[in-house]
Coordinates of C-alpha atoms (C1' of nucleotides) in Angstrom, one line a residue:
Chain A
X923 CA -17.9 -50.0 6.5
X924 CA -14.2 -51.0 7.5
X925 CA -11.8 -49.2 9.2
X926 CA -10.2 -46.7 7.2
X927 CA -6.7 -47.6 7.2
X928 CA -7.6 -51.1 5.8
X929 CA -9.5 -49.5 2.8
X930 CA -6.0 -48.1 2.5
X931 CA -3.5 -51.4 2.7
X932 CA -5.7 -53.6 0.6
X933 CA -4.7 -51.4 -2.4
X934 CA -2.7 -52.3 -4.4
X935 CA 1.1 -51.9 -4.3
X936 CA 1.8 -49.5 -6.9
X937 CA -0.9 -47.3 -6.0
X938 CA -0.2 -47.3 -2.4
X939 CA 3.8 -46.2 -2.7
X940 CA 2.6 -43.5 -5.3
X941 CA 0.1 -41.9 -2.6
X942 CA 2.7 -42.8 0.3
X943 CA 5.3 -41.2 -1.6
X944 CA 3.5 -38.2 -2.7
X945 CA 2.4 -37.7 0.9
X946 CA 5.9 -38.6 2.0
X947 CA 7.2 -35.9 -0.6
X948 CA 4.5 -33.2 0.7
X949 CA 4.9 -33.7 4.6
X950 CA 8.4 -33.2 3.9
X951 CA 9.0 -30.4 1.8
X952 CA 6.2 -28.3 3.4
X953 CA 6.3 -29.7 7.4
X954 CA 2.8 -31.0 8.7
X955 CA 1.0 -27.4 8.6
X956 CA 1.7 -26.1 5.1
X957 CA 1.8 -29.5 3.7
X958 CA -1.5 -29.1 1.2
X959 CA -3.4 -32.4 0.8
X960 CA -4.2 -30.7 -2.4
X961 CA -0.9 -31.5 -3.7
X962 CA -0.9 -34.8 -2.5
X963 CA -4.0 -36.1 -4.0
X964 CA -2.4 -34.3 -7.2
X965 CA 0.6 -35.7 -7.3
X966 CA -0.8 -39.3 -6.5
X967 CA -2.9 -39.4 -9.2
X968 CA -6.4 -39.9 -7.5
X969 CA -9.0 -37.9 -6.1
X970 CA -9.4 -35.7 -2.7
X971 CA -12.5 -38.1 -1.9
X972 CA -10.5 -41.0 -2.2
X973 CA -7.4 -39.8 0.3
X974 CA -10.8 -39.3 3.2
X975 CA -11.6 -42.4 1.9
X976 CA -8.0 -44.1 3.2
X977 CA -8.0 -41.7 6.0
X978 CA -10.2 -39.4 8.2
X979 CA -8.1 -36.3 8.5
X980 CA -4.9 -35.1 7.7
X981 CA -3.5 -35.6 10.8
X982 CA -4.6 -39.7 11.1
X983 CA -2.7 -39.9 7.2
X984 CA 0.2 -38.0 9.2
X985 CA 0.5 -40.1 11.9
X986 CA -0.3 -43.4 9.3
X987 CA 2.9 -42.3 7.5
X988 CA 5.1 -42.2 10.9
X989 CA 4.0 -45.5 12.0
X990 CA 4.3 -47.0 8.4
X991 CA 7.6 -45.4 8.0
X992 CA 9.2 -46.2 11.3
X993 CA 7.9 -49.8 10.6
X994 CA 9.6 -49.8 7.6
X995 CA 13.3 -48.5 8.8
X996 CA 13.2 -50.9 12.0
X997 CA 12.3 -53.6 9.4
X998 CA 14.8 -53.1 6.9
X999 CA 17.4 -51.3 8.0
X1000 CA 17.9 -51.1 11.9
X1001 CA 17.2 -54.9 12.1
X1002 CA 19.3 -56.0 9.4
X1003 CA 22.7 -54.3 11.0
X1004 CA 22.1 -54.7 15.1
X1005 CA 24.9 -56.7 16.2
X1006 CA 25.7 -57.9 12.6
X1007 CA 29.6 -56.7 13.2
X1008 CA 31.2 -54.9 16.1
X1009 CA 33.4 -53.3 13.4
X1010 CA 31.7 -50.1 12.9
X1011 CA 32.7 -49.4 9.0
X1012 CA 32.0 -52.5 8.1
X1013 CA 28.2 -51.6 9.8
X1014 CA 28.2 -48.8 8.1
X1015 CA 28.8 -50.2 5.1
X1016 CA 26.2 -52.9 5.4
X1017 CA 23.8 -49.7 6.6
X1018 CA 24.6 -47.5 3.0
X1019 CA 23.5 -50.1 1.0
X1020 CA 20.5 -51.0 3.0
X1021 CA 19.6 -47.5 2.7
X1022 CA 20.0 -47.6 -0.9
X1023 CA 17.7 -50.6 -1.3
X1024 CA 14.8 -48.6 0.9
X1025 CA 15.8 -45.4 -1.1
X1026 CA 14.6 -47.1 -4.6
X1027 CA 11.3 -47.6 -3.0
X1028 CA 10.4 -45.2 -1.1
X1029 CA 12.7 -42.5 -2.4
X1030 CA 11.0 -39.3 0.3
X1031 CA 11.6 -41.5 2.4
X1032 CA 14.6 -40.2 4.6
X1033 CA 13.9 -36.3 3.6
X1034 CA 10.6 -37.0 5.7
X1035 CA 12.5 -38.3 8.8
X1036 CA 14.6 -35.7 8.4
X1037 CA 12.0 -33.0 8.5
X1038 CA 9.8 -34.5 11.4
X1039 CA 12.3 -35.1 13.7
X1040 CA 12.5 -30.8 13.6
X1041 CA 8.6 -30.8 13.4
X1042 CA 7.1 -28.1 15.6
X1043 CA 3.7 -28.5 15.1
X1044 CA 1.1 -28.4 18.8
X1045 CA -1.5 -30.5 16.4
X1046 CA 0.9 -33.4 16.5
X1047 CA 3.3 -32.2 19.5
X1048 CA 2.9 -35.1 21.5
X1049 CA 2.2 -38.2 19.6
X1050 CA 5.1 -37.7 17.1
X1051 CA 7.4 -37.1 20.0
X1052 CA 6.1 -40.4 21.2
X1053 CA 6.9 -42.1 18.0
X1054 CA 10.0 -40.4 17.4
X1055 CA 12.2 -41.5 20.6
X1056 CA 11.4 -44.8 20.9
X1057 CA 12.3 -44.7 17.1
X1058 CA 15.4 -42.9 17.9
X1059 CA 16.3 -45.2 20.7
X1060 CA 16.1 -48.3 19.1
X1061 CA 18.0 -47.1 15.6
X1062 CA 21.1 -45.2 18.0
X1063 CA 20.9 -48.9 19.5
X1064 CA 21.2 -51.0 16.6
X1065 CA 23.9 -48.8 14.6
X1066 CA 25.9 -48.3 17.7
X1067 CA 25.0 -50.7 20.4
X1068 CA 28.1 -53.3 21.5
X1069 CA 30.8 -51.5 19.0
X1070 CA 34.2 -53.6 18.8
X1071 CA 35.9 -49.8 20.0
X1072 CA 39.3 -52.5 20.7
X1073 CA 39.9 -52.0 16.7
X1074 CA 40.3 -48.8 17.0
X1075 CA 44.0 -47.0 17.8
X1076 CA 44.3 -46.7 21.0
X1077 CA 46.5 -43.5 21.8
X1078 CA 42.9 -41.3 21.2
X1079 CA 39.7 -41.8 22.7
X1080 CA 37.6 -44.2 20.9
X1081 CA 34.4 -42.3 21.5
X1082 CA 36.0 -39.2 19.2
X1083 CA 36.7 -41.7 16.5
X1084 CA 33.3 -43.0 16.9
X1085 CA 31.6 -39.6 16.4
X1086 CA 34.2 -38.4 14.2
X1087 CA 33.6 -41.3 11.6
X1088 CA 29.6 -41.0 12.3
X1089 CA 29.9 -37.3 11.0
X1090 CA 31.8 -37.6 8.4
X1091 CA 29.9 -41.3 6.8
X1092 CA 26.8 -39.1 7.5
X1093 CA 27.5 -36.1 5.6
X1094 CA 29.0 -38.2 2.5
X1095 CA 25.5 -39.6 2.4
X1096 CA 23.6 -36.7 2.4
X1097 CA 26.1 -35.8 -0.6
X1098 CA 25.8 -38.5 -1.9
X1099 CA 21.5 -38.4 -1.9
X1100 CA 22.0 -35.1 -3.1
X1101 CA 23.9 -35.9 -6.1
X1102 CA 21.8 -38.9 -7.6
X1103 CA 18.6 -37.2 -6.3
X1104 CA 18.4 -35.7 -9.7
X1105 CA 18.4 -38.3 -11.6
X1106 CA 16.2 -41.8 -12.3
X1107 CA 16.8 -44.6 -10.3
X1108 CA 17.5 -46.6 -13.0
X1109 CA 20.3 -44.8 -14.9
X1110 CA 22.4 -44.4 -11.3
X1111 CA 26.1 -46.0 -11.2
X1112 CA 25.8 -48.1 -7.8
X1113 CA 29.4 -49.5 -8.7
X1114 CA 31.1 -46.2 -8.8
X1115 CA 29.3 -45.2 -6.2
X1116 CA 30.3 -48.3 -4.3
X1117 CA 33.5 -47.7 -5.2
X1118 CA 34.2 -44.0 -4.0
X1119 CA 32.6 -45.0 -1.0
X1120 CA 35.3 -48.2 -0.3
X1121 CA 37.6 -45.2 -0.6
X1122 CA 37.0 -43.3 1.6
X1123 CA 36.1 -46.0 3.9
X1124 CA 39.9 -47.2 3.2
X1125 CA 40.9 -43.8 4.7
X1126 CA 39.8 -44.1 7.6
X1127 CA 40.2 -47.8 8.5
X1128 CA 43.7 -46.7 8.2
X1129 CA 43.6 -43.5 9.9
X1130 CA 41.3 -44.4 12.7
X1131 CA 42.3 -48.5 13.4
X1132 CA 44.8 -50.4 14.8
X1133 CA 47.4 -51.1 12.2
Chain B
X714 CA 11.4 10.8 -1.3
X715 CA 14.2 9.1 -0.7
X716 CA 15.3 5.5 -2.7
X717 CA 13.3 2.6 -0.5
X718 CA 16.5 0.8 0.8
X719 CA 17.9 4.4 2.1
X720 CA 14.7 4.1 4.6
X721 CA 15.9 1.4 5.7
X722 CA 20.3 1.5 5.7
X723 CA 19.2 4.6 7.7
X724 CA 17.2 3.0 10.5
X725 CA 18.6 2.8 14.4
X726 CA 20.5 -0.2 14.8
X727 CA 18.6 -2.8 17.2
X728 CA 15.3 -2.1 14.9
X729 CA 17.2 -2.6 11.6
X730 CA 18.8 -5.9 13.2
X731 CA 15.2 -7.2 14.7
X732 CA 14.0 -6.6 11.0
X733 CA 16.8 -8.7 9.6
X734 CA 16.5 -11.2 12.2
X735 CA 12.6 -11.5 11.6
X736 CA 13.1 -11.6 7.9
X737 CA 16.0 -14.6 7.8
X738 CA 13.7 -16.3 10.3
X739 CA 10.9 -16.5 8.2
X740 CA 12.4 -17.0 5.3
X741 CA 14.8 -19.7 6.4
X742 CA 11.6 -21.8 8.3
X743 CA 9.1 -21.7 5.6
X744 CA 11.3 -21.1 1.8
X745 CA 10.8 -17.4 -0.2
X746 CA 6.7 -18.5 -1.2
X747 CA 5.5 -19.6 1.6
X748 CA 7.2 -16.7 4.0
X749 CA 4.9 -14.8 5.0
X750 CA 5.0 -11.0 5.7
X751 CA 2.3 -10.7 8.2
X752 CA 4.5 -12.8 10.5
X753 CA 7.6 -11.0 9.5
X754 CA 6.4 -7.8 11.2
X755 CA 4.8 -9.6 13.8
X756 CA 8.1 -11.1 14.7
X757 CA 9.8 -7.4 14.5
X758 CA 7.5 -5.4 16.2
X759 CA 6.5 -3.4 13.5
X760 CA 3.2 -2.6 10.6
X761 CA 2.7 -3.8 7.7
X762 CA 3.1 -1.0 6.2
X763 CA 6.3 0.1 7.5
X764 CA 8.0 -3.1 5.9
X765 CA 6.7 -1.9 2.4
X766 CA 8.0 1.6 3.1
X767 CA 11.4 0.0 3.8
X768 CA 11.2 -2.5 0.5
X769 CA 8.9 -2.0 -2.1
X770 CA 7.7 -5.8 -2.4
X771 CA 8.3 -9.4 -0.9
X772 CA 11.2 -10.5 -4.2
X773 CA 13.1 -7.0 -3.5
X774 CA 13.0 -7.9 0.5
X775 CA 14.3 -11.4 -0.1
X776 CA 16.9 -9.9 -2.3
X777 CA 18.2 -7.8 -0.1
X778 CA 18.3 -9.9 2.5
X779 CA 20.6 -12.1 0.0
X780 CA 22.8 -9.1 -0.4
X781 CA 23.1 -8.0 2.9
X782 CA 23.9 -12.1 4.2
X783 CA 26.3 -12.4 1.9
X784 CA 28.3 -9.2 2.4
X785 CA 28.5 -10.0 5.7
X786 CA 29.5 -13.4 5.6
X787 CA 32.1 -12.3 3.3
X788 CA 33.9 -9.6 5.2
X789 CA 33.0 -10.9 8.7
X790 CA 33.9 -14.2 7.6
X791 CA 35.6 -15.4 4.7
X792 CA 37.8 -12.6 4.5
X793 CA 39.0 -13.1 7.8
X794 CA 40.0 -16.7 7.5
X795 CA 41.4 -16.2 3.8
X796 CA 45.0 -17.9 3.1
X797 CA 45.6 -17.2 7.1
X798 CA 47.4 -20.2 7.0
X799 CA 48.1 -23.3 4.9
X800 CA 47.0 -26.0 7.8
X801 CA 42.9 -26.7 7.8
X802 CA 42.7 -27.8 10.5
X803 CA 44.0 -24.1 12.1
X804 CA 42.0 -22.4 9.6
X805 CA 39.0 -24.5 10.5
X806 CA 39.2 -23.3 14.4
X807 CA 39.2 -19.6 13.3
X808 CA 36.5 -20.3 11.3
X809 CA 34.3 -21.6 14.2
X810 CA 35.1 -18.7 16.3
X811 CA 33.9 -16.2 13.5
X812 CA 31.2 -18.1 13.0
X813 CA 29.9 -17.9 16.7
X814 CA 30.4 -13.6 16.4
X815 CA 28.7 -13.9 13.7
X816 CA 25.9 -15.8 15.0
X817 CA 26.1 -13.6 18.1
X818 CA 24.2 -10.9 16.1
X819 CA 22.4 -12.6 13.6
X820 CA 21.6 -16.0 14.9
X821 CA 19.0 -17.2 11.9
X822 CA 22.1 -16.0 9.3
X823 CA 23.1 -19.6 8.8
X824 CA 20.0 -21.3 8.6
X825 CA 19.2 -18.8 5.8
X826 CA 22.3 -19.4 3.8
X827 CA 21.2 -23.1 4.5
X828 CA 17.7 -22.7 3.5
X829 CA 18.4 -20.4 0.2
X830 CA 20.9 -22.7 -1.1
X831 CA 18.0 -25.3 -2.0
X832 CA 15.7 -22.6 -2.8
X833 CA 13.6 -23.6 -5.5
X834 CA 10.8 -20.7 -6.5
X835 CA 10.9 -19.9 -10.1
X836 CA 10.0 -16.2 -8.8
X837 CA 13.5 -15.3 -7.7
X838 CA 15.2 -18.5 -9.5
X839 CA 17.8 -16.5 -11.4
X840 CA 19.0 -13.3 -9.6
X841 CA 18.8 -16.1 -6.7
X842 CA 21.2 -18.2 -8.2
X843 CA 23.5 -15.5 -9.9
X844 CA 24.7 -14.4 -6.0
X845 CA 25.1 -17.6 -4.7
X846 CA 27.5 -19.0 -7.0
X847 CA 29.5 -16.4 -6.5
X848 CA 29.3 -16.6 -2.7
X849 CA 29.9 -20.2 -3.2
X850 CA 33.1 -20.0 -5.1
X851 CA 34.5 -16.9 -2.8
X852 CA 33.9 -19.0 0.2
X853 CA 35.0 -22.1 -1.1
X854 CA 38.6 -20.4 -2.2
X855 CA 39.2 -18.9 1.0
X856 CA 38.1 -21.7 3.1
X857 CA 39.9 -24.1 0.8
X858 CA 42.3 -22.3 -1.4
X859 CA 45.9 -22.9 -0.9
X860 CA 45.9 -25.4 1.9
X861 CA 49.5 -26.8 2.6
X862 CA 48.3 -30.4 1.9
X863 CA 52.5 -31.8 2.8
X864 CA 51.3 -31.5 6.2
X865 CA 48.9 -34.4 5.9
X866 CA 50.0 -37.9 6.6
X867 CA 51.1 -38.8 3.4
X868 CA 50.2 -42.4 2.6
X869 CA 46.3 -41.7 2.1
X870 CA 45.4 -39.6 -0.8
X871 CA 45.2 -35.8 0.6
X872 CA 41.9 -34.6 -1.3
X873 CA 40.0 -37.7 0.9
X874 CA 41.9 -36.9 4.2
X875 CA 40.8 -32.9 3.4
X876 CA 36.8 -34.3 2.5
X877 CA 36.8 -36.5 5.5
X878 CA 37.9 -33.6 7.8
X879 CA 35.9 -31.3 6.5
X880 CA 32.7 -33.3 6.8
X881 CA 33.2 -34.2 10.2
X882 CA 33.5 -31.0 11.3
X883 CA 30.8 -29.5 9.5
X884 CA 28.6 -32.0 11.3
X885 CA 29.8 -31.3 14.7
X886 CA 29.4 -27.4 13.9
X887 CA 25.6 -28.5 13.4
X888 CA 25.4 -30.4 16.3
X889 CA 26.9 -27.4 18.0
X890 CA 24.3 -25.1 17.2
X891 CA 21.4 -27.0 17.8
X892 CA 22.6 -27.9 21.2
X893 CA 22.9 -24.1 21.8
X894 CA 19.6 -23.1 19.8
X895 CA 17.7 -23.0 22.8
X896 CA 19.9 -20.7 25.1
X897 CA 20.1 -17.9 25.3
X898 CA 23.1 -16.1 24.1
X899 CA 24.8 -14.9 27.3
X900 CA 24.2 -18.4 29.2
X901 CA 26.6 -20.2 26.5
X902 CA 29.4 -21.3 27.9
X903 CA 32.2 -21.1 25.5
X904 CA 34.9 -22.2 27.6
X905 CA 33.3 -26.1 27.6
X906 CA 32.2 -25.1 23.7
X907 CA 36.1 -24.4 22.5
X908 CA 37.5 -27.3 24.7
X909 CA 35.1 -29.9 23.5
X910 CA 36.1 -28.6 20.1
X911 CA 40.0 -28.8 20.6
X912 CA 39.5 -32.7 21.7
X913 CA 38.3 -33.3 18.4
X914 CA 40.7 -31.0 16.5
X915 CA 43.8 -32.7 18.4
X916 CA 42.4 -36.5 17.3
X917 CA 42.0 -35.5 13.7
X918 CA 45.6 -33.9 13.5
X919 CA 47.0 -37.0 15.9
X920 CA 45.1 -39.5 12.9
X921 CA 45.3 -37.5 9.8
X922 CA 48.7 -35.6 9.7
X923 CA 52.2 -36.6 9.7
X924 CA 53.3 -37.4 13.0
Chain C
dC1004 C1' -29.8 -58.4 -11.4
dA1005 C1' -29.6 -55.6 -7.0
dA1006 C1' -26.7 -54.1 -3.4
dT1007 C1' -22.7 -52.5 -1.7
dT1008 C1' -18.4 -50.5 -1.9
dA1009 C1' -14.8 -47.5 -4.2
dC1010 C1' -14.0 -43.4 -6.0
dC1011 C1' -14.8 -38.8 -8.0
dG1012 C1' -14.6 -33.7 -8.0
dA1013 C1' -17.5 -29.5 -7.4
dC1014 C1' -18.3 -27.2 -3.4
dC1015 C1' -18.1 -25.0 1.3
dA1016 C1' -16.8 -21.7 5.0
dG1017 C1' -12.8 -19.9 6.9
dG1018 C1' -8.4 -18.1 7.0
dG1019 C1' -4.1 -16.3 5.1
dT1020 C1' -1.9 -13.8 1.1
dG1021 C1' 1.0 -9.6 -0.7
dG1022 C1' 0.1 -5.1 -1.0
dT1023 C1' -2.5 -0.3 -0.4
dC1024 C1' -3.7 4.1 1.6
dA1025 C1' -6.1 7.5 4.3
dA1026 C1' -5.2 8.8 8.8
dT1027 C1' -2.1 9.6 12.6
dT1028 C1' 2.2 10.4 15.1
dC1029 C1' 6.6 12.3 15.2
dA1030 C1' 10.7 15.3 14.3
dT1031 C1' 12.5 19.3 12.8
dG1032 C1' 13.3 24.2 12.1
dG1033 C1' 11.5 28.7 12.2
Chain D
dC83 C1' 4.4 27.8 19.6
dC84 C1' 2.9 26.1 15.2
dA85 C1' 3.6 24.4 10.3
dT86 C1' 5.5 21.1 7.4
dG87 C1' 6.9 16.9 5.7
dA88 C1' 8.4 12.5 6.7
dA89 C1' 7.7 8.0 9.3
dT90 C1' 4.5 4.9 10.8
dT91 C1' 0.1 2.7 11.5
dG92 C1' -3.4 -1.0 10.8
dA93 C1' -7.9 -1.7 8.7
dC94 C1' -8.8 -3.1 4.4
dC95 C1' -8.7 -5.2 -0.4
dA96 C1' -9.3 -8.9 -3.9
dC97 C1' -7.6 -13.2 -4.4
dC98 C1' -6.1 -17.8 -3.5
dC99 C1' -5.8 -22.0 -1.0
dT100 C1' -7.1 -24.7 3.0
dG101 C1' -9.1 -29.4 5.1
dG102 C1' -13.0 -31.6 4.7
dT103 C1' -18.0 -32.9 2.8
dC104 C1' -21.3 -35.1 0.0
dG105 C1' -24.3 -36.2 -3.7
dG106 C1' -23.4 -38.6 -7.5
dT107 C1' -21.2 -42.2 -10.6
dA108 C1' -18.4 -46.5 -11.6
dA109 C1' -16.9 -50.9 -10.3
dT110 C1' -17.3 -55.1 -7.7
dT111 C1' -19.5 -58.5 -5.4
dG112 C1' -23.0 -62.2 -4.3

DNA sequence: CAATTACCGACCAGGGTGGTCAATTCATGG
DNA sequence: CCATGAATTGACCACCCTGGTCGGTAATTG
């Protein structure tokens, strides 16, 4: 008898997404105490025996998917902008598509790092919290960590512009998620997306910078 | 026997409002199907039976609740920021003031309106989404309608420079309230609160309007 | 071929669900 | 003071879903 968790990574890739994203998908649409592994096994296409085959409680898959998914985001998204540019639009730019590449894959993704980071649960308290601000840390590090704040005008202070610009990127993505989350990842305009977003981006290069 | 509801309209204030409160609570945390009643009049201090006195089932309690958020909102809200005046970033401030009254009395309001707006249960699916397009389009004209858009800088299109602000803001109203979730309601200090605020304001009229 | 592992799904006890209703408390007016 | 009717209670209902088990079958391996 293996360990659990390797019964679980030697699948194979197709299967393994569908349950990671059906889990994904339940955790965060329900939180970690209504979530039903019901659904998940469901939605993933296999049986319940199989899921306590890959793991030995709900909680361990919980915790599994944290670890995985924080792996993932340092991997291909926090590493891939620290330090790439002290300009921060141009990071930010760099940062929307990387989240669009993880997006096709694991497309829950983000709604479950959303949801855990207001997760209330006592089960899991404590070892999400854990999890969660070293996560936090490193990610607030690599996106804003050694920002070139000399590009930006310098009759305001450059931490407003920095939070302003932070808010505003952020809640065009979340529109933005919103707005394609309907349809198939295949049939989704990245260049008009891209496009709007330069936009915007324009704006406030020349709002916010030095001229 | 009187209509349900009048049971209800007719109740003492504080018991009517703890009601409200517990409802929008439950409602906003868990979504209309997995809300639970029991906890509702655990949370308000009352029997099971009284809530079904008051509202004959769970849908007609939900409903009401929708009615009730939405006529508030309206008068206490929208109504007072309507057309006040053409510059959004004035009508924005009185906004966040109203906001913080109404939050005063019912602090879950907003993460109801929040929570209902990506409602999804088939069970209340169509009178659900009958009353929030209307609220949507009232609140959007009065927080939106007839803004004096000559006062923007005038070499970036105005309809980004009015997105861009608007985001931002909506983002730091967020922030705002989850810093203050935790207090309690008398220990806020407003003072710092509307300062803070005003920082920001002042660097998005100094970067987005004519100078 | 046997042996071992991967997987299935019916099944379990326990707990929560929206809603009911006989019984009790309360308020009011005579 | 009691009589009356309304307000309120909470034990109770049948039902559904929960996380997890386990005897069995199918697939893989040596």
């Amino acid at each position: 008898m293996v360990k659990m968790h390797e019964n679980f990574t030697g699948l194979k890739e197709d299967k393994r997404d569908s349950i990671i994203n059906a889990a994904l998908t339940e955790f965060a649409t329900k939180g970690y105490e209504l979530a039903s592994t019901n659904e998940m096994v469901k939605a993933a296409g296999i049986s319940k025996g199989a899921l306590f085959h890959y793991f030995a409680s709900k909680k361990e898959l919980f915790l599994f998917l944290c670890d995985y998914v924080f792996k993932v985001v340092s991997q291909e998204f926090y590493e891939q902008i620290g330090h790439c540019d002290g300009d921060l639009l141009i990071r930010y730019r760099r940062a929307a598509m990387l989240k669009g590449a993880v997006y096709q894959r694991y497309p829950p993704m983000f709604e479950f790092i959303k949801r855990i980071s207001v997760e209330k649960s006592p089960k899991i308290e404590d070892q999400l919290k854990e999890r969660l601000s070293k996560m936090m840390a490193y990610g607030y590090q690599c996106l804003l960590g050694n920002l070139d704040t000399s590009l930006f005008r310098q009759d305001v202070p450059a931490d407003k512009i920095r939070d302003l610009t932070i808010w505003a990127l952020e809640n065009y993505g979340n529109r933005s998620m919103e707005l394609i989350g309907d349809q198939r990842v295949e049939e989704i305009d990245l260049e008009a997306l891209n496009t709007d977003f330069a936009q915007y981006l324009d704006v406030l290069r020349r709002c916010f910078y030095k001229q």
